[in-house]
Amino acid sequence: MERRMSKFQKFILQPDNQFCADCGLQGPQWVSTNTGVIICDKCYAIHRSMGASVSKLMSLNSNDWTDEDVELMLFIGGNAAANAAYEAFVPKTCKRPMPDSSNQERAKFIRSKYERQEFVKPSMRLASSSRELTLFSKQEDSSALGFVGLIRVHVIKGINLTVRDFMTSDPYVVLTLGNQKAQTCVVRSSLNPIWDEKHLLSVPHATFPLKLVFDRDTFSEDDTMGDVSVDLQPLYAAVKVQEAMGDELGNVQVGKWVATRDNDLSCDSMIFLQNGRLLQDLKLKLKNVECGELEIQIEWVPPID
Ligand SMILES: [Zn+2]
């Protein structure tokens, strides 16, 4: 319990938790424990009006925090992570409240956000249509395990990486997902390294991105060679399709993540079934660096019943 509390204190000090999740006011003092957001006095009043089945409220300084409340807050990850889910699709025409917004503006947004869940990904909205279940409810079967599934990330190869040594580079890849970290071997002196390595990671929530950062091995501090971020929601949506269809699908394409200017894809990423395995091929364009691409394949590994 003590260790959990100190973890919680650290969590409260996260930069994103210093501002109200709904209006951005600094120094929020209220927590909605089932939605995972930390909010200000004014937004608290509106949360309270929606009832405890939508938003279960508690003071940040309350002594009534249970282990489960703390655990769920840590699991969700704070205001930024919660908003990534609850505000995934806020239309441009919708006005986000500011610290000095009127109660009416505030209420309109907050009710759309939590009560009707208008801004979450449609597939997730369906999963939580019952008011008893919020987006992050622990009661939802899969997340009771603390994760929604596993992915096996096959780091295949890098293409045309940037030159950072005098002659060439000794690159490796660091994979992160939530709190987990994995790392490939170093490939000596190559700008087109082939790793061909598989790493298993658990997916805490479909909205958590998989991040891959390139580094090079040197005697001095490692020097980053670019990074990419992979949205796992298209794959998770395909998982839901597969679950709904059972084994009738055969070897077919079940989804696609389209390359746009806002993501790191070099070309459209196909999600397909192959001999009962759900796979996604990705060719990614490194960002924060001049050049380079990365080829990976992700396999969805369902949780064991
Ligand atoms: Zn607020």
CSV table of C-alpha atoms and ligand atoms in Angstrom, one decimal:
chain,number,residue,atom,x,y,z
A,1,MET,CA,0.0,0.0,0.0
A,2,GLU,CA,2.8,2.4,0.9
A,3,ARG,CA,4.6,1.9,-2.3
A,4,ARG,CA,1.4,2.3,-4.2
A,5,MET,CA,0.7,5.6,-2.5
A,6,SER,CA,4.2,7.0,-3.3
A,7,LYS,CA,3.5,5.9,-6.9
A,8,PHE,CA,0.2,7.8,-6.7
A,9,GLN,CA,1.9,10.9,-5.4
A,10,LYS,CA,4.3,10.8,-8.3
A,11,PHE,CA,1.3,10.3,-10.6
A,12,ILE,CA,-0.4,13.4,-9.2
A,13,LEU,CA,2.7,15.4,-10.0
A,14,GLN,CA,2.7,14.4,-13.7
A,15,PRO,CA,2.6,17.6,-15.9
A,16,ASP,CA,-0.7,16.6,-17.5
A,17,ASN,CA,-2.3,16.2,-14.1
A,18,GLN,CA,-1.6,19.8,-13.1
A,19,PHE,CA,-4.4,21.1,-15.4
A,20,CYS,CA,-8.1,20.4,-15.4
A,21,ALA,CA,-8.8,17.6,-18.0
A,22,ASP,CA,-11.9,19.4,-19.3
A,23,CYS,CA,-11.1,23.2,-19.2
A,24,GLY,CA,-7.4,23.4,-18.6
A,25,LEU,CA,-7.5,25.4,-15.4
A,26,GLN,CA,-4.4,25.0,-13.3
A,27,GLY,CA,-4.4,23.2,-10.0
A,28,PRO,CA,-7.4,20.8,-10.3
A,29,GLN,CA,-8.4,19.3,-6.9
A,30,TRP,CA,-11.1,16.8,-7.9
A,31,VAL,CA,-10.8,13.3,-9.3
A,32,SER,CA,-13.4,11.4,-11.4
A,33,THR,CA,-12.1,7.9,-10.4
A,34,ASN,CA,-14.0,5.9,-13.0
A,35,THR,CA,-13.1,8.0,-16.0
A,36,GLY,CA,-9.6,8.7,-14.7
A,37,VAL,CA,-9.6,12.5,-15.0
A,38,ILE,CA,-8.5,15.2,-12.6
A,39,ILE,CA,-10.7,18.3,-12.8
A,40,CYS,CA,-11.3,21.7,-11.3
A,41,ASP,CA,-14.1,23.0,-9.0
A,42,LYS,CA,-16.3,24.3,-11.9
A,43,CYS,CA,-16.1,21.1,-14.0
A,44,TYR,CA,-16.6,19.1,-10.8
A,45,ALA,CA,-20.1,20.7,-10.5
A,46,ILE,CA,-21.0,19.4,-13.9
A,47,HIS,CA,-19.6,16.0,-13.4
A,48,ARG,CA,-21.6,15.7,-10.2
A,49,SER,CA,-24.8,16.6,-12.1
A,50,MET,CA,-24.3,13.6,-14.4
A,51,GLY,CA,-24.5,11.1,-11.5
A,52,ALA,CA,-22.0,8.6,-10.1
A,53,SER,CA,-22.7,6.0,-12.8
A,54,VAL,CA,-21.1,8.4,-15.3
A,55,SER,CA,-18.5,10.1,-13.1
A,56,LYS,CA,-17.6,8.9,-9.6
A,57,LEU,CA,-16.0,11.9,-7.8
A,58,MET,CA,-13.6,12.2,-5.0
A,59,SER,CA,-11.4,14.9,-3.6
A,60,LEU,CA,-7.7,14.6,-4.5
A,61,ASN,CA,-6.9,15.0,-0.7
A,62,SER,CA,-9.6,12.6,0.5
A,63,ASN,CA,-8.7,9.9,2.9
A,64,ASP,CA,-11.3,7.6,1.4
A,65,TRP,CA,-9.2,6.4,-1.5
A,66,THR,CA,-9.4,2.6,-1.9
A,67,ASP,CA,-6.7,0.5,-3.4
A,68,GLU,CA,-9.0,-0.1,-6.4
A,69,ASP,CA,-9.5,3.6,-7.0
A,70,VAL,CA,-5.7,4.2,-6.9
A,71,GLU,CA,-5.0,1.2,-9.1
A,72,LEU,CA,-7.6,2.3,-11.7
A,73,MET,CA,-6.2,5.8,-11.8
A,74,LEU,CA,-2.7,4.5,-12.4
A,75,PHE,CA,-4.0,2.0,-15.0
A,76,ILE,CA,-5.7,4.8,-17.0
A,77,GLY,CA,-2.5,6.9,-16.8
A,78,GLY,CA,-3.7,10.4,-16.1
A,79,ASN,CA,-5.3,13.3,-17.9
A,80,ALA,CA,-3.4,13.0,-21.1
A,81,ALA,CA,-4.1,9.3,-21.5
A,82,ALA,CA,-7.7,9.7,-20.5
A,83,ASN,CA,-8.3,12.6,-22.9
A,84,ALA,CA,-6.5,10.6,-25.7
A,85,ALA,CA,-9.5,8.2,-25.5
A,86,TYR,CA,-12.3,10.5,-24.5
A,87,GLU,CA,-11.3,13.3,-26.9
A,88,ALA,CA,-10.1,11.1,-29.8
A,89,PHE,CA,-12.5,12.6,-32.3
A,90,VAL,CA,-13.5,16.1,-31.2
A,91,PRO,CA,-15.1,17.8,-34.3
A,92,LYS,CA,-13.5,21.1,-35.4
A,93,THR,CA,-16.9,22.8,-34.8
A,94,CYS,CA,-17.0,21.8,-31.2
A,95,LYS,CA,-15.7,24.4,-28.7
A,96,ARG,CA,-13.5,23.0,-26.0
A,97,PRO,CA,-14.2,24.9,-22.7
A,98,MET,CA,-11.5,27.3,-21.4
A,99,PRO,CA,-10.9,28.0,-17.7
A,100,ASP,CA,-13.2,31.1,-17.9
A,101,SER,CA,-16.0,29.5,-20.1
A,102,SER,CA,-19.6,29.8,-19.0
A,103,ASN,CA,-21.3,27.0,-17.2
A,104,GLN,CA,-23.4,26.4,-20.2
A,105,GLU,CA,-20.5,25.9,-22.6
A,106,ARG,CA,-18.7,23.8,-20.0
A,107,ALA,CA,-21.8,21.5,-19.4
A,108,LYS,CA,-22.4,21.0,-23.2
A,109,PHE,CA,-18.8,19.8,-23.7
A,110,ILE,CA,-18.6,17.7,-20.6
A,111,ARG,CA,-21.9,15.9,-21.2
A,112,SER,CA,-20.9,15.1,-24.8
A,113,LYS,CA,-17.5,13.9,-23.7
A,114,TYR,CA,-18.5,11.5,-20.8
A,115,GLU,CA,-22.2,11.0,-20.8
A,116,ARG,CA,-22.7,10.4,-24.5
A,117,GLN,CA,-19.1,9.6,-25.3
A,118,GLU,CA,-19.4,11.4,-28.6
A,119,PHE,CA,-15.7,11.9,-29.1
A,120,VAL,CA,-14.4,8.4,-28.5
A,121,LYS,CA,-13.6,5.9,-31.3
A,122,PRO,CA,-17.0,4.4,-32.4
A,123,SER,CA,-15.8,0.8,-31.8
A,124,MET,CA,-15.0,1.7,-28.2
A,125,ARG,CA,-18.3,3.6,-27.7
A,126,LEU,CA,-20.2,0.4,-28.5
A,127,ALA,CA,-18.2,-1.6,-26.0
A,128,SER,CA,-19.2,0.7,-23.3
A,129,SER,CA,-22.8,1.7,-24.3
A,130,SER,CA,-24.1,0.5,-20.9
A,131,ARG,CA,-23.9,3.3,-18.4
A,132,GLU,CA,-22.6,0.9,-15.8
A,133,LEU,CA,-19.4,0.6,-17.8
A,134,THR,CA,-17.2,3.5,-18.5
A,135,LEU,CA,-14.5,3.5,-21.1
A,136,PHE,CA,-11.9,2.2,-18.7
A,137,SER,CA,-14.1,0.1,-16.4
A,138,LYS,CA,-12.3,-2.7,-14.6
A,139,GLN,CA,-15.4,-4.7,-14.8
A,140,GLU,CA,-15.1,-5.0,-18.6
A,141,ASP,CA,-13.9,-8.6,-19.0
A,142,SER,CA,-10.5,-8.1,-20.8
A,143,SER,CA,-9.3,-5.1,-18.9
A,144,ALA,CA,-9.9,-6.9,-15.6
A,145,LEU,CA,-6.6,-8.6,-16.5
A,146,GLY,CA,-5.0,-5.2,-16.6
A,147,PHE,CA,-4.5,-5.4,-20.4
A,148,VAL,CA,-6.4,-6.0,-23.6
A,149,GLY,CA,-4.0,-8.4,-25.2
A,150,LEU,CA,-0.5,-9.0,-26.3
A,151,ILE,CA,1.4,-8.1,-29.4
A,152,ARG,CA,4.4,-9.7,-30.9
A,153,VAL,CA,6.4,-7.1,-32.7
A,154,HIS,CA,8.6,-8.4,-35.4
A,155,VAL,CA,11.3,-5.8,-36.0
A,156,ILE,CA,12.4,-6.7,-39.6
A,157,LYS,CA,14.8,-4.1,-40.9
A,158,GLY,CA,15.8,-0.5,-41.3
A,159,ILE,CA,16.2,1.2,-44.7
A,160,ASN,CA,18.5,4.1,-45.6
A,161,LEU,CA,19.1,5.2,-42.0
A,162,THR,CA,20.9,8.5,-41.4
A,163,VAL,CA,24.7,8.7,-41.2
A,164,ARG,CA,25.7,9.7,-37.7
A,165,ASP,CA,29.2,8.2,-37.3
A,166,PHE,CA,32.2,9.2,-39.4
A,167,MET,CA,31.7,6.2,-41.6
A,168,THR,CA,28.4,4.7,-40.8
A,169,SER,CA,26.1,3.9,-37.8
A,170,ASP,CA,25.6,1.0,-35.3
A,171,PRO,CA,21.9,1.1,-34.9
A,172,TYR,CA,19.4,-0.6,-32.7
A,173,VAL,CA,15.7,0.0,-31.9
A,174,VAL,CA,14.1,0.6,-28.5
A,175,LEU,CA,10.4,-0.4,-28.3
A,176,THR,CA,8.1,1.1,-25.7
A,177,LEU,CA,4.5,0.5,-24.9
A,178,GLY,CA,3.0,2.0,-21.7
A,179,ASN,CA,5.6,1.2,-19.0
A,180,GLN,CA,7.3,-1.6,-21.0
A,181,LYS,CA,10.5,-1.4,-22.8
A,182,ALA,CA,12.3,-3.8,-25.1
A,183,GLN,CA,15.4,-3.5,-27.2
A,184,THR,CA,16.9,-5.1,-30.3
A,185,CYS,CA,20.5,-6.1,-30.8
A,186,VAL,CA,23.0,-3.7,-32.2
A,187,VAL,CA,23.8,-4.2,-35.9
A,188,ARG,CA,27.3,-3.1,-36.6
A,189,SER,CA,28.2,-0.6,-39.3
A,190,SER,CA,25.0,-0.6,-41.3
A,191,LEU,CA,22.6,1.9,-42.7
A,192,ASN,CA,20.3,-0.9,-43.8
A,193,PRO,CA,20.3,-3.1,-40.7
A,194,ILE,CA,18.4,-6.4,-40.6
A,195,TRP,CA,17.3,-7.2,-37.1
A,196,ASP,CA,14.7,-9.9,-37.7
A,197,GLU,CA,13.8,-10.0,-34.0
A,198,LYS,CA,10.5,-10.6,-32.2
A,199,HIS,CA,9.5,-8.9,-29.0
A,200,LEU,CA,6.3,-9.6,-27.0
A,201,LEU,CA,4.6,-6.7,-25.3
A,202,SER,CA,1.3,-6.4,-23.5
A,203,VAL,CA,-1.2,-3.8,-24.6
A,204,PRO,CA,-2.5,-1.9,-21.5
A,205,HIS,CA,-5.2,-0.2,-23.6
A,206,ALA,CA,-5.9,0.1,-27.3
A,207,THR,CA,-5.3,3.9,-27.2
A,208,PHE,CA,-1.7,3.4,-26.0
A,209,PRO,CA,0.7,3.8,-29.0
A,210,LEU,CA,3.7,1.6,-29.7
A,211,LYS,CA,6.8,3.7,-29.9
A,212,LEU,CA,10.0,2.8,-31.7
A,213,VAL,CA,13.1,4.9,-31.2
A,214,PHE,CA,16.3,4.4,-33.2
A,215,ASP,CA,19.7,4.8,-31.5
A,216,ARG,CA,23.2,4.1,-32.3
A,217,ASP,CA,25.8,2.4,-30.2
A,218,THR,CA,28.7,4.6,-29.2
A,219,PHE,CA,31.0,5.0,-26.3
A,220,SER,CA,29.5,8.4,-25.5
A,221,GLU,CA,25.8,9.0,-24.9
A,222,ASP,CA,23.5,7.4,-27.4
A,223,ASP,CA,22.5,9.6,-30.2
A,224,THR,CA,18.9,9.3,-31.4
A,225,MET,CA,18.4,8.5,-35.1
A,226,GLY,CA,14.7,9.1,-35.4
A,227,ASP,CA,11.5,7.6,-34.1
A,228,VAL,CA,8.1,6.4,-35.1
A,229,SER,CA,4.8,6.0,-33.3
A,230,VAL,CA,2.3,3.2,-34.1
A,231,ASP,CA,-1.4,3.7,-33.4
A,232,LEU,CA,-2.7,0.2,-32.3
A,233,GLN,CA,-6.4,1.1,-32.6
A,234,PRO,CA,-6.7,-0.1,-36.3
A,235,LEU,CA,-5.3,-3.4,-35.2
A,236,TYR,CA,-7.6,-3.5,-32.2
A,237,ALA,CA,-10.6,-2.7,-34.4
A,238,ALA,CA,-9.6,-5.7,-36.6
A,239,VAL,CA,-9.4,-7.9,-33.5
A,240,LYS,CA,-13.0,-7.0,-32.8
A,241,VAL,CA,-14.0,-7.8,-36.4
A,242,GLN,CA,-12.3,-11.2,-36.1
A,243,GLU,CA,-14.0,-11.9,-32.7
A,244,ALA,CA,-17.4,-11.1,-34.2
A,245,MET,CA,-16.8,-13.3,-37.3
A,246,GLY,CA,-15.3,-16.2,-35.5
A,247,ASP,CA,-13.2,-18.6,-37.6
A,248,GLU,CA,-15.3,-18.2,-40.7
A,249,LEU,CA,-13.0,-15.6,-42.3
A,250,GLY,CA,-10.1,-17.6,-43.7
A,251,ASN,CA,-7.1,-15.8,-45.1
A,252,VAL,CA,-8.4,-12.3,-45.8
A,253,GLN,CA,-7.6,-8.7,-45.2
A,254,VAL,CA,-9.6,-7.5,-42.2
A,255,GLY,CA,-8.4,-3.9,-41.9
A,256,LYS,CA,-6.2,-1.1,-43.1
A,257,TRP,CA,-4.5,1.8,-41.5
A,258,VAL,CA,-4.2,4.5,-44.2
A,259,ALA,CA,-1.1,6.5,-44.6
A,260,THR,CA,-1.7,10.3,-44.0
A,261,ARG,CA,0.4,13.3,-43.3
A,262,ASP,CA,-0.5,12.9,-39.6
A,263,ASN,CA,0.9,9.5,-39.1
A,264,ASP,CA,4.3,7.9,-39.6
A,265,LEU,CA,3.3,5.4,-42.4
A,266,SER,CA,5.3,5.3,-45.6
A,267,CYS,CA,2.4,3.5,-47.3
A,268,ASP,CA,-1.0,2.0,-46.2
A,269,SER,CA,-0.7,-0.7,-43.6
A,270,MET,CA,-2.6,-3.9,-44.2
A,271,ILE,CA,-4.1,-6.0,-41.4
A,272,PHE,CA,-4.9,-9.5,-42.4
A,273,LEU,CA,-5.6,-13.0,-41.2
A,274,GLN,CA,-3.1,-15.7,-42.1
A,275,ASN,CA,-3.7,-19.3,-40.9
A,276,GLY,CA,-5.7,-18.0,-37.9
A,277,ARG,CA,-3.1,-15.4,-37.0
A,278,LEU,CA,-4.0,-11.7,-37.1
A,279,LEU,CA,-1.0,-9.7,-38.6
A,280,GLN,CA,-0.3,-6.1,-39.6
A,281,ASP,CA,2.5,-5.1,-42.0
A,282,LEU,CA,3.9,-1.7,-41.4
A,283,LYS,CA,6.5,0.4,-43.3
A,284,LEU,CA,7.2,3.5,-41.3
A,285,LYS,CA,8.9,6.8,-42.1
A,286,LEU,CA,11.3,7.9,-39.3
A,287,LYS,CA,10.6,11.4,-37.9
A,288,ASN,CA,12.9,13.8,-36.1
A,289,VAL,CA,15.6,12.8,-38.5
A,290,GLU,CA,16.6,13.5,-42.1
A,291,CYS,CA,15.8,10.0,-43.6
A,292,GLY,CA,15.2,6.4,-43.0
A,293,GLU,CA,12.4,3.8,-42.9
A,294,LEU,CA,11.6,0.9,-40.7
A,295,GLU,CA,9.7,-2.3,-41.6
A,296,ILE,CA,7.9,-4.2,-38.9
A,297,GLN,CA,5.1,-6.7,-38.6
A,298,ILE,CA,2.8,-6.9,-35.6
A,299,GLU,CA,0.9,-10.0,-34.6
A,300,TRP,CA,-2.0,-9.9,-32.2
A,301,VAL,CA,-1.8,-12.5,-29.5
A,302,PRO,CA,-5.1,-12.8,-27.8
A,303,PRO,CA,-5.2,-13.1,-24.0
A,304,ILE,CA,-5.6,-16.7,-22.8
A,305,ASP,CA,-9.1,-17.4,-21.4
B,1,ZN,ZN,-12.2,22.6,-15.4
